[in-house]
XYZ file of C-alpha atoms in Angstrom:
239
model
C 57.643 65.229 10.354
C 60.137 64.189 12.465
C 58.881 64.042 16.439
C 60.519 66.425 18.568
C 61.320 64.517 21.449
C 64.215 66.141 23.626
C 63.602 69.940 21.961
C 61.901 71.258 25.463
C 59.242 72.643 23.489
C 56.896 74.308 26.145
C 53.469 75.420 25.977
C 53.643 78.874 27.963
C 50.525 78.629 29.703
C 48.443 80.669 32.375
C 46.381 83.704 32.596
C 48.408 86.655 30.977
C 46.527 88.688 33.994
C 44.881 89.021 37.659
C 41.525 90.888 36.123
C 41.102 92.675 39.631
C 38.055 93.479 39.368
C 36.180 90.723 37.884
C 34.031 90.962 34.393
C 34.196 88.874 31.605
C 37.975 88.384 31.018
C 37.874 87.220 35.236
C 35.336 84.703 34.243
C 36.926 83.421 31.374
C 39.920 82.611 32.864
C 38.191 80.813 35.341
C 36.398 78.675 32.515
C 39.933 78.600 30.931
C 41.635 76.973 34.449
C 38.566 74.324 34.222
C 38.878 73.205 31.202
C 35.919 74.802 29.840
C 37.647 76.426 26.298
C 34.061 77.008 24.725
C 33.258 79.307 27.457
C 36.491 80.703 28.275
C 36.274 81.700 24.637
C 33.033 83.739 24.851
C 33.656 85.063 28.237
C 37.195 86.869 26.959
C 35.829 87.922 23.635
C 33.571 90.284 25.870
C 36.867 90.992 27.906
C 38.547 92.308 24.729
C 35.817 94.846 24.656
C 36.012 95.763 28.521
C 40.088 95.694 28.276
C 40.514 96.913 24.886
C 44.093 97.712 25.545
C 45.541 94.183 27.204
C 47.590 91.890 25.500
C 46.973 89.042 28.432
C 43.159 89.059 27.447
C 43.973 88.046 23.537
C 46.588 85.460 24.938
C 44.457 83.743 26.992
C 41.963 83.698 24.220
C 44.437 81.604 22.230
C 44.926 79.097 25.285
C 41.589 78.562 25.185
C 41.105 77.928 21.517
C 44.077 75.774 21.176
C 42.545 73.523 24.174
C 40.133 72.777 21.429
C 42.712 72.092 19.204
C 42.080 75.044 16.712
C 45.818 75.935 15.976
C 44.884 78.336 13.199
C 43.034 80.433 15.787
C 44.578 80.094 18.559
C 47.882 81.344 16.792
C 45.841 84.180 15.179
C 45.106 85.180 18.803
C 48.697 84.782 19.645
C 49.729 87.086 16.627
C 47.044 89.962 17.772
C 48.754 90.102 21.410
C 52.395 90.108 20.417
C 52.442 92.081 17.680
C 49.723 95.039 18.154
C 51.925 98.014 19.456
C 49.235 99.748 21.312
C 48.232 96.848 23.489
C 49.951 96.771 26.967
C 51.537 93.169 28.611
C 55.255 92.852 27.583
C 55.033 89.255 29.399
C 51.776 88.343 27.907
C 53.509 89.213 24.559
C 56.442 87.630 25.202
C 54.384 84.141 25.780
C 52.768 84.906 22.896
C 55.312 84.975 20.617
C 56.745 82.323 22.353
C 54.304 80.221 21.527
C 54.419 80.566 18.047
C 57.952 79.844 18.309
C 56.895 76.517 19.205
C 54.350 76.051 16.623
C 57.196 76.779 13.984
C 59.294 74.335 15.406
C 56.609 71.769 15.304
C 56.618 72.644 11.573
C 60.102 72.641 11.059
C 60.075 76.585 10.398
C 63.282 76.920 11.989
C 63.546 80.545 10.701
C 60.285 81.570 12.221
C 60.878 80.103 15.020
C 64.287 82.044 15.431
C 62.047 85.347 14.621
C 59.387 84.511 17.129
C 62.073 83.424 20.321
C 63.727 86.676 19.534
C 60.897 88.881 20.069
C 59.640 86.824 23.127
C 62.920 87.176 24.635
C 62.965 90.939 23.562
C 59.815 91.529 25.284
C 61.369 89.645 28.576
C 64.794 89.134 28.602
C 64.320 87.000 31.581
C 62.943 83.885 29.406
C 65.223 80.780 30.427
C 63.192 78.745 28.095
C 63.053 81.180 24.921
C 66.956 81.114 25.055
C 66.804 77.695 25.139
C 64.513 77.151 22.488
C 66.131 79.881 20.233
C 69.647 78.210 20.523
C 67.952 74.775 19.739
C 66.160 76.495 16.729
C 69.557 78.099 15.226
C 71.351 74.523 15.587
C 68.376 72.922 13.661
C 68.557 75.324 11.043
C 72.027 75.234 10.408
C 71.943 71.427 10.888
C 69.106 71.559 8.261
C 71.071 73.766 5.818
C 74.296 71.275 5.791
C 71.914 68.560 5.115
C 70.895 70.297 1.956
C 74.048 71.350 0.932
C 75.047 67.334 1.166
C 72.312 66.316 -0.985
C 69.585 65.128 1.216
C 71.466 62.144 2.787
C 72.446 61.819 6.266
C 70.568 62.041 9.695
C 68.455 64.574 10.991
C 69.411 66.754 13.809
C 70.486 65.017 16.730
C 68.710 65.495 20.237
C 70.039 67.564 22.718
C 68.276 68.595 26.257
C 69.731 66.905 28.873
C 70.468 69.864 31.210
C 68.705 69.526 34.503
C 65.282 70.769 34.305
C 63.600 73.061 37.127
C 61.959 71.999 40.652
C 58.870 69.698 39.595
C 59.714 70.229 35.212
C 60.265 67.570 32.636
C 59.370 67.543 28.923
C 56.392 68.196 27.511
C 57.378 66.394 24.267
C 54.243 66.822 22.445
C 53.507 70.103 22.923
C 49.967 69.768 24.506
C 49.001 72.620 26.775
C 48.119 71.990 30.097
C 45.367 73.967 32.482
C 46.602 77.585 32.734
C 47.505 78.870 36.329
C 46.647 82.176 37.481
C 49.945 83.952 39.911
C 50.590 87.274 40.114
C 49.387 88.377 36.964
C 51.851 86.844 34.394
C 52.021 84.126 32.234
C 53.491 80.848 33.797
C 55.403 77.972 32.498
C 53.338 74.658 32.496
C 54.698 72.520 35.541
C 54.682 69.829 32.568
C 57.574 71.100 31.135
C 60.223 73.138 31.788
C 63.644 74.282 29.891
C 66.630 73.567 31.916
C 68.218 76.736 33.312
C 71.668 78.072 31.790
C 73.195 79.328 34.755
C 72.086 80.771 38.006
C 71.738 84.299 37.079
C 68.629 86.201 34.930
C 70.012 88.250 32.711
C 68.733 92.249 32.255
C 67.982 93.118 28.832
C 71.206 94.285 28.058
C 72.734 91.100 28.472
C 69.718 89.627 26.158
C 70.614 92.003 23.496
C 74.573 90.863 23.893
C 73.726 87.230 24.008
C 71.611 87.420 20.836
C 74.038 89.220 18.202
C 76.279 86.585 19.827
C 74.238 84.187 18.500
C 73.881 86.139 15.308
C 77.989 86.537 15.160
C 78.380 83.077 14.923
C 75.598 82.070 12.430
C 76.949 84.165 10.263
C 80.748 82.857 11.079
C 79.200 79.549 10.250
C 77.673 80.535 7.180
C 81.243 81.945 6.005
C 82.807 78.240 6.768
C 80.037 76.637 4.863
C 80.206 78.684 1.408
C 84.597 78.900 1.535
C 84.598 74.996 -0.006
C 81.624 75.100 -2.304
C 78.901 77.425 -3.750
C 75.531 77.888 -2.275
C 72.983 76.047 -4.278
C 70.218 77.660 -6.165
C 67.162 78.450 -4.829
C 68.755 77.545 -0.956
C 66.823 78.476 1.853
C 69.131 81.230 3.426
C 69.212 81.138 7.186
C-alpha cells in the first residue's frame, strides 16, 4: 500500500458533545481525554442508553475503540452516528463520516472515500479539511483510473499538500488519533494535523452544494476526454 505521506489525512478527534449534566457519556469522555479507551468504552455504552438520540455519544465511542486500534469497530461506531437518521449531531456526523473517509483512503477506496467526504461536508459545509480531502480523493481516483487504462505502468499519484497549514497544524501522516479535546460541544480537529485552508472565507451550504457538482462537472468532463481516444476496458472500475 503505498504510504500516504502529504494527503493531510486527519483524524477528526474530540468529544462530539459537552454532556451538561454529567452521567456516563461525561465520564467517558473524560476516560477518552486520558487515554483510558477500555473505560471510555464502557462508560459511553451506558451513555448510548441515557442519550439514546446523540450522534456525539456513538462517535466518541469509535475514538475510543480505535485508540485501541480496533478499526473494524471503531468504524462500525462511526457508521451508527453518521448514518442513523433519527440521531441528532450534524457535526458529530459530519466527523464521523469524515473519518471513514480517511479510512478509505488509507485503503485506497478512493470512491468511498469521495462518498464519505461528501456526506461529511453535507452535514457541515464548513469542513476546510473534508474539501480538501475530497479534492485529493477525486485526483487519486482519476489518477488511478489512467493508470489502468495505460496498463499498469507508470507512477502512482504524485503528492500534493503544500498549502500553508493552520496556527499550530502540520501532518498527521499516519493517521494516528491523538487525545480528543472537549470545546464547546463539537468535534475538533487534532492540533496534529490540520488541512491547509482554501481561502479566507467558510462557505454556507449553498456554496458546498455549488462547489461539489463542480467537482462532479469536471469528473465527468474528464471521463469524456479519457474514453474519446480509446474504449473503456472490461470490467473497469468506473469512478
Amino acid at each position: 500500500m503505498r504510504r500516504l505521506a502529504a494527503l493531510l489525512v486527519l483524524w477528526a478527534v474530540g468529544t462530539g458533545a459537552i454532556y451538561e449534566w454529567g452521567g456516563a457519556a461525561a465520564r467517558g469522555v473524560r476516560e477518552l481525554k486520558k487515554g483510558n479507551h477500555r473505560e471510555a468504552i464502557e462508560a459511553l455504552r451506558k451513555g448510548k442508553t441515557e442519550l439514546p438520540r446523540s450522534a456525539a455519544v456513538r462517535y466518541d465511542e469509535g475514538l475510543a475503540y480505535r485508540g485501541l486500534g480496533l478499526s473494524d469497530s471503531a468504524l462500525a461506531a462511526y457508521r451508527d452516528a453518521a448514518g442513523t437518521p433519527s440521531l441528532e449531531g450534524d457535526r458529530a456526523r459530519s466527523a464521523a463520516a469524515f473519518n471513514m473517509g480517511n479510512e478509505a483512503m488509507r485503503g485506497d477506496d478512493f470512491g468511498g472515500a469521495v462518498r464519505q467526504y461528501r456526506q461529511s461536508l453535507r452535514f457541515d459545509p464548513t469542513r476546510v479539511d473534508a474539501k480538501k480531502n475530497l479534492e485529493e480523493a477525486l485526483r487519486r481516483a482519476r489518477s488511478e483510473k489512467q493508470r489502468r487504462q495505460g496498463g499498469g505502468g507508470g507512477k502512482g499519484p504524485q503528492s500534493e499538500g503544500k498549502g500553508n497549514p493552520e496556527p499550530g497544524g502540520g501532518t498527521n501522516q499516519q493517521g494516528i488519533p491523538p487525545q480528543p479535546q472537549q470545546q464547546g460541544g463539537a468535534p475538533q480537529r487534532t492540533d496534529q494535523g490540520r488541512a491547509p485552508q482554501l481561502g479566507n472565507a467558510i462557505p454556507g451550504r449553498a456554496d458546498a452544494e455549488h462547489w461539489l457538482d463542480a467537482l462532479e462537472s469536471e469528473r465527468r468532463a474528464s471521463k469524456m476526454r479519457d474514453e474519446r481516444g480509446e474504449e473503456k476496458a472490461e470490467g473497469q472500475r468506473d469512478w
